[in-house]
PDB file of C-alpha atoms in Angstrom:
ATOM      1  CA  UNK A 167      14.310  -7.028  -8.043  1.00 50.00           C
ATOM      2  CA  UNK A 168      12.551  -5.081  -6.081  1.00 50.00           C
ATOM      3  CA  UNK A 169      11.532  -5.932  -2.123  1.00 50.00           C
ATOM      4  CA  UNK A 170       7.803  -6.195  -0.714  1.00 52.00           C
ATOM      5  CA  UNK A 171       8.407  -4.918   2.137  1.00 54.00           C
ATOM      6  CA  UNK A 172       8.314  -1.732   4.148  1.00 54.00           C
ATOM      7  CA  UNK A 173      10.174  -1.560   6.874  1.00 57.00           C
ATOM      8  CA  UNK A 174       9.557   2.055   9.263  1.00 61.00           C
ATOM      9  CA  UNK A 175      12.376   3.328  11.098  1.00 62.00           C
ATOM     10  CA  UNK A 176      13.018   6.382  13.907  1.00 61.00           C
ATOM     11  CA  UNK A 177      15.992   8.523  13.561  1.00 61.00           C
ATOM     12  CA  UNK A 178      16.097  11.576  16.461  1.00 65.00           C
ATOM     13  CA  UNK A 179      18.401  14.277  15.910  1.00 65.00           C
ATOM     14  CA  UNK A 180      19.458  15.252  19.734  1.00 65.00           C
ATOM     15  CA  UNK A 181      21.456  18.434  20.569  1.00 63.00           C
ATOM     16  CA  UNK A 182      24.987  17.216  21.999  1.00 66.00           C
ATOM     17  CA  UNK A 183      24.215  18.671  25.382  1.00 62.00           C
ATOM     18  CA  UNK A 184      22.240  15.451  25.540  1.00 58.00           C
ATOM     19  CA  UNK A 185      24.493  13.050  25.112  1.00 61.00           C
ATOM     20  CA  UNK A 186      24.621  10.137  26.785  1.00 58.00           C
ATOM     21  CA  UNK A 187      20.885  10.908  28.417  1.00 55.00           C
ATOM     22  CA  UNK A 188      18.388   9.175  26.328  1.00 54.00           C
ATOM     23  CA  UNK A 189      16.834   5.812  26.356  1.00 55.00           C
ATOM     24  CA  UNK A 190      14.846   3.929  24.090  1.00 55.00           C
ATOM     25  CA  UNK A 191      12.280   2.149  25.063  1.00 52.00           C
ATOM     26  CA  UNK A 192      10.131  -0.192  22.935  1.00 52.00           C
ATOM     27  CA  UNK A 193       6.667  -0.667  23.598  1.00 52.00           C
ATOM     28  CA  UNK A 194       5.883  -3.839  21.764  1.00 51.00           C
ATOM     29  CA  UNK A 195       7.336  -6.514  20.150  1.00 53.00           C
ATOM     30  CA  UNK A 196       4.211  -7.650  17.956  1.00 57.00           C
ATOM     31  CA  UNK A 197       4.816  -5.961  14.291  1.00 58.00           C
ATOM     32  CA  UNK A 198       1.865  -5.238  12.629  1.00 58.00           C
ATOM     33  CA  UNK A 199       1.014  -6.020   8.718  1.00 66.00           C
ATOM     34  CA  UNK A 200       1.607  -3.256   6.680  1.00 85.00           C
ATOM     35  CA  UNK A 201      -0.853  -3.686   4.446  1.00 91.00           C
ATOM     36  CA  UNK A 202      -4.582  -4.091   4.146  1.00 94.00           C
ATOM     37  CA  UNK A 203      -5.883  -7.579   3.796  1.00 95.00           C
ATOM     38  CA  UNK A 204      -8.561  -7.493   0.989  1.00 96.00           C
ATOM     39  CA  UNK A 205     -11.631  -9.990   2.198  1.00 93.00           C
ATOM     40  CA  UNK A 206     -12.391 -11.810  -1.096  1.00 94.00           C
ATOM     41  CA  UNK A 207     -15.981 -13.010  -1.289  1.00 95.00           C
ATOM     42  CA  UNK A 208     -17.547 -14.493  -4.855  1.00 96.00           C
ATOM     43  CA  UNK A 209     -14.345 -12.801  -6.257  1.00 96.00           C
ATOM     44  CA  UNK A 210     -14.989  -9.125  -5.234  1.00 97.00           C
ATOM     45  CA  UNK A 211     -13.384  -7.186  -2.281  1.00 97.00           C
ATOM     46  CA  UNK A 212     -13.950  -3.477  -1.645  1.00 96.00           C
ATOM     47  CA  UNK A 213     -12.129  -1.572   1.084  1.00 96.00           C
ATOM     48  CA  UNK A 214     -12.594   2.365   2.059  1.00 96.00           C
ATOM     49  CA  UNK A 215      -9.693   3.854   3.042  1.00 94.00           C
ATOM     50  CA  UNK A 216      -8.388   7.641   4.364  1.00 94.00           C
ATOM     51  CA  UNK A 217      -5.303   8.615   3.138  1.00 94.00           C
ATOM     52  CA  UNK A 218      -2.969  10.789   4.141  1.00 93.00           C
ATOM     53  CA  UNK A 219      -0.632  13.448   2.343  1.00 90.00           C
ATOM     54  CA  UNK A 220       2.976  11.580   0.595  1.00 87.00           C
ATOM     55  CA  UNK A 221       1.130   7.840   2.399  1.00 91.00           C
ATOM     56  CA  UNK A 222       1.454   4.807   0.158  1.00 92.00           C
ATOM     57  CA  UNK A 223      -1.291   2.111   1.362  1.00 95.00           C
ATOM     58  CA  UNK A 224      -0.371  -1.190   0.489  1.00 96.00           C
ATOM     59  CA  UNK A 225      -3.865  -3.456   0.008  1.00 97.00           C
ATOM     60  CA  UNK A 226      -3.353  -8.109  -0.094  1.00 97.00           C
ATOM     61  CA  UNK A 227      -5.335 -10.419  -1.221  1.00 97.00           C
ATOM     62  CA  UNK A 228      -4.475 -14.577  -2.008  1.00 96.00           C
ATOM     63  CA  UNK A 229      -4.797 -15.652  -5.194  1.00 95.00           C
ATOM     64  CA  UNK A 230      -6.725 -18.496  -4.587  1.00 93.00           C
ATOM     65  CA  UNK A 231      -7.240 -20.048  -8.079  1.00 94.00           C
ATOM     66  CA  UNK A 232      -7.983 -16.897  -9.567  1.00 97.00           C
ATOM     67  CA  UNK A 233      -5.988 -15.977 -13.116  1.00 97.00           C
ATOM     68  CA  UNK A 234      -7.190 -12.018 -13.946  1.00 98.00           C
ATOM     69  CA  UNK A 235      -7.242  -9.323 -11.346  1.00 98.00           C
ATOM     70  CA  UNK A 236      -9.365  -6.162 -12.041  1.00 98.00           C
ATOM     71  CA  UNK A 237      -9.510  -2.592  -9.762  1.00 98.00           C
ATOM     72  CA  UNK A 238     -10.355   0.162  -9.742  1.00 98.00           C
ATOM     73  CA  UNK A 239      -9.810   3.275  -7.390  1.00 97.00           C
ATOM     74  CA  UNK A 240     -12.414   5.665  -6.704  1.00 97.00           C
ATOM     75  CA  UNK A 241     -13.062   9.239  -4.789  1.00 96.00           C
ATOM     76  CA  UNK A 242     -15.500  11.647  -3.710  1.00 96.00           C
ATOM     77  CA  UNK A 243     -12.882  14.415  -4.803  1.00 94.00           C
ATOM     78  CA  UNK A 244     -13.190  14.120  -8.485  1.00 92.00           C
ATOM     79  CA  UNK A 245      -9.224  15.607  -8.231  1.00 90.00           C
ATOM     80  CA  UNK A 246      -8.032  12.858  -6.284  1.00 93.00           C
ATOM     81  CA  UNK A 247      -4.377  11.956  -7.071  1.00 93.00           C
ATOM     82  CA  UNK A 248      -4.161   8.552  -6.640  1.00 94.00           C
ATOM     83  CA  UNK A 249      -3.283   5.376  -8.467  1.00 95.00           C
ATOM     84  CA  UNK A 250      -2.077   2.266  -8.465  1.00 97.00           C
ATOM     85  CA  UNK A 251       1.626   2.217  -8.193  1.00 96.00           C
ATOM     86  CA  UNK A 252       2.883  -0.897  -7.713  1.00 97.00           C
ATOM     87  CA  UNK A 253       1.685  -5.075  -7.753  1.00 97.00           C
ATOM     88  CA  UNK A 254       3.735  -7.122  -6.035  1.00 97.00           C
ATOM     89  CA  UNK A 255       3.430 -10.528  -7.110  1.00 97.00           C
ATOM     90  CA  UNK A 256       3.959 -14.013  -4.128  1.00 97.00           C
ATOM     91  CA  UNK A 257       7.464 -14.365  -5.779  1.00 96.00           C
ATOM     92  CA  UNK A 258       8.683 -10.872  -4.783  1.00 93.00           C
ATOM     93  CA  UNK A 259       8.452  -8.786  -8.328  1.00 96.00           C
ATOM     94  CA  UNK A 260       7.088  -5.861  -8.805  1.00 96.00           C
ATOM     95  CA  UNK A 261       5.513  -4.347 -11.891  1.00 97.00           C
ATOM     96  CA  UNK A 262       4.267  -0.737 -12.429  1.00 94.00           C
ATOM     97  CA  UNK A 263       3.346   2.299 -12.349  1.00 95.00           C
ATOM     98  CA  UNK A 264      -0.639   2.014 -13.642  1.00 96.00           C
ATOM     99  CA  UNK A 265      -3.197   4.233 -13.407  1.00 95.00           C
ATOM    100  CA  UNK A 266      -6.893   4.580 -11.728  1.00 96.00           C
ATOM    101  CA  UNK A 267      -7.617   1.467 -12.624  1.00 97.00           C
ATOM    102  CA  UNK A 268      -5.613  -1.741 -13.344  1.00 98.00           C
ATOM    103  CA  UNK A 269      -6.314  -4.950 -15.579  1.00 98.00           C
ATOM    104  CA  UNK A 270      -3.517  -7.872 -14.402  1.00 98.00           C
ATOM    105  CA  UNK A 271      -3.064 -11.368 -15.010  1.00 98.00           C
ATOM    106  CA  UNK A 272      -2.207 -13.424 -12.324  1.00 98.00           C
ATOM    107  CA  UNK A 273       0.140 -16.123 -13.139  1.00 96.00           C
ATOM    108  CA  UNK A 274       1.304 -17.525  -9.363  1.00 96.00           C
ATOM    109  CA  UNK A 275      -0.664 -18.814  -6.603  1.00 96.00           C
ATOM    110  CA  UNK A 276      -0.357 -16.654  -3.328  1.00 96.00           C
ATOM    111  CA  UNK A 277      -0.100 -13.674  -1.908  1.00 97.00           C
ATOM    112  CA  UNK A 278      -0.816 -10.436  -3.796  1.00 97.00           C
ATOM    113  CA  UNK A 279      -0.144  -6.528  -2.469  1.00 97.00           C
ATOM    114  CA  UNK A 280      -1.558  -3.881  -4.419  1.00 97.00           C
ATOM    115  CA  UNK A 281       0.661  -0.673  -3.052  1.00 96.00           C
ATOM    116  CA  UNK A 282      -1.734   2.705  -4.043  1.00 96.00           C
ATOM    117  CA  UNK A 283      -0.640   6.320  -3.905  1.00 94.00           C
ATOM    118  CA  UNK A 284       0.005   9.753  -5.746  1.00 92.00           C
ATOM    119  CA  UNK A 285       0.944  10.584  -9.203  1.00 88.00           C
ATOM    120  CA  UNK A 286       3.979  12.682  -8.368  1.00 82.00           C
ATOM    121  CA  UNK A 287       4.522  13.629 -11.882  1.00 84.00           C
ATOM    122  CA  UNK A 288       0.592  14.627 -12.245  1.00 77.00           C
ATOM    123  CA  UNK A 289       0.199  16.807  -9.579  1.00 75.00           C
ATOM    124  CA  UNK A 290       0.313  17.773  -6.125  1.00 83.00           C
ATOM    125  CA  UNK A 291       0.320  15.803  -2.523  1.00 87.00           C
ATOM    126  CA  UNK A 292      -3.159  14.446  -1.765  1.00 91.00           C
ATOM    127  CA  UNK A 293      -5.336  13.731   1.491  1.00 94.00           C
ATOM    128  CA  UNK A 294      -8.658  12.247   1.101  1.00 95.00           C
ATOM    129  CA  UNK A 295     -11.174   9.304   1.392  1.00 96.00           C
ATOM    130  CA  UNK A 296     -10.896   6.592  -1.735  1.00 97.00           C
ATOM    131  CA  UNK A 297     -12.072   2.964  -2.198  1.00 97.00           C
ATOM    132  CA  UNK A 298     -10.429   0.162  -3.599  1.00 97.00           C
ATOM    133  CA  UNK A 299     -12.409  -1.782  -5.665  1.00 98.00           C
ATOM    134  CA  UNK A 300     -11.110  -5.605  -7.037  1.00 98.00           C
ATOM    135  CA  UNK A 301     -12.821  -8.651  -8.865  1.00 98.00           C
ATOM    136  CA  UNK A 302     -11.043 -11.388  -9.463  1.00 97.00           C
ATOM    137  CA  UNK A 303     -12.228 -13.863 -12.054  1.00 97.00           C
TER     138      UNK A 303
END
């Protein structure tokens, strides 16, 4: 099984001559989503997005009733290397890698998370603008 979640951490390399003289400090104790939560209206949602180099963007949407999932990614760089990589289904599995564009069927009710990044097999680290396109039917 694989996990749904991302979970960022911080790990500072001090010289020793330091030791002993730093302090943490936390500036917040709300934790954000990590991921984008797709607005679903008449079964389409469309989100524009910039990404940056090595970044995997993680995009939600509910279920709601709907049973086949359809997206597409798109980019003004016709060399874009991006893709779907992973769907994470409400249960917690994963399937993938797909492509450009991805035809699913949705068998649970819930939460879906779309995560979207390079092809590291097909090419080199990307940075650019790309939309997310999904109908759900």
């Amino acid at each position: 099984k694989q996990a749904d979640e991302l979970r960022p951490g911080l790990l500072i390399i001090m010289h020793k001559q330091y030791d002993g003289e730093f302090t943490a400090i936390q500036h917040s104790n709300e934790r954000k989503p990590d991921y984008v939560m797709l607005d679903i209206t008449d079964g389409k949602a469309q989100s524009k997005v910039n990404k940056k180099r090595d970044e995997q963007i993680l995009f939600a949407f509910e279920s709601n009733g709907y049973k086949k999932l359809s997206g597409i990614l798109s980019s003004p760089d016709p060399n874009a290397n991006i893709r779907f990589t992973q769907i994470f289904m409400p249960d917690g599995t994963a399937d993938g890698p797909f492509g450009q564009d991805i035809e699913y069927d949705l068998s649970q009710s819930g939460l879906y998370k779309l995560s979207v990044g390079e092809n590291i097999m097909a090419g080199d680290p990307w940075t650019g603008e790309f939309t997310v396109e999904i109908s759900l039917k």
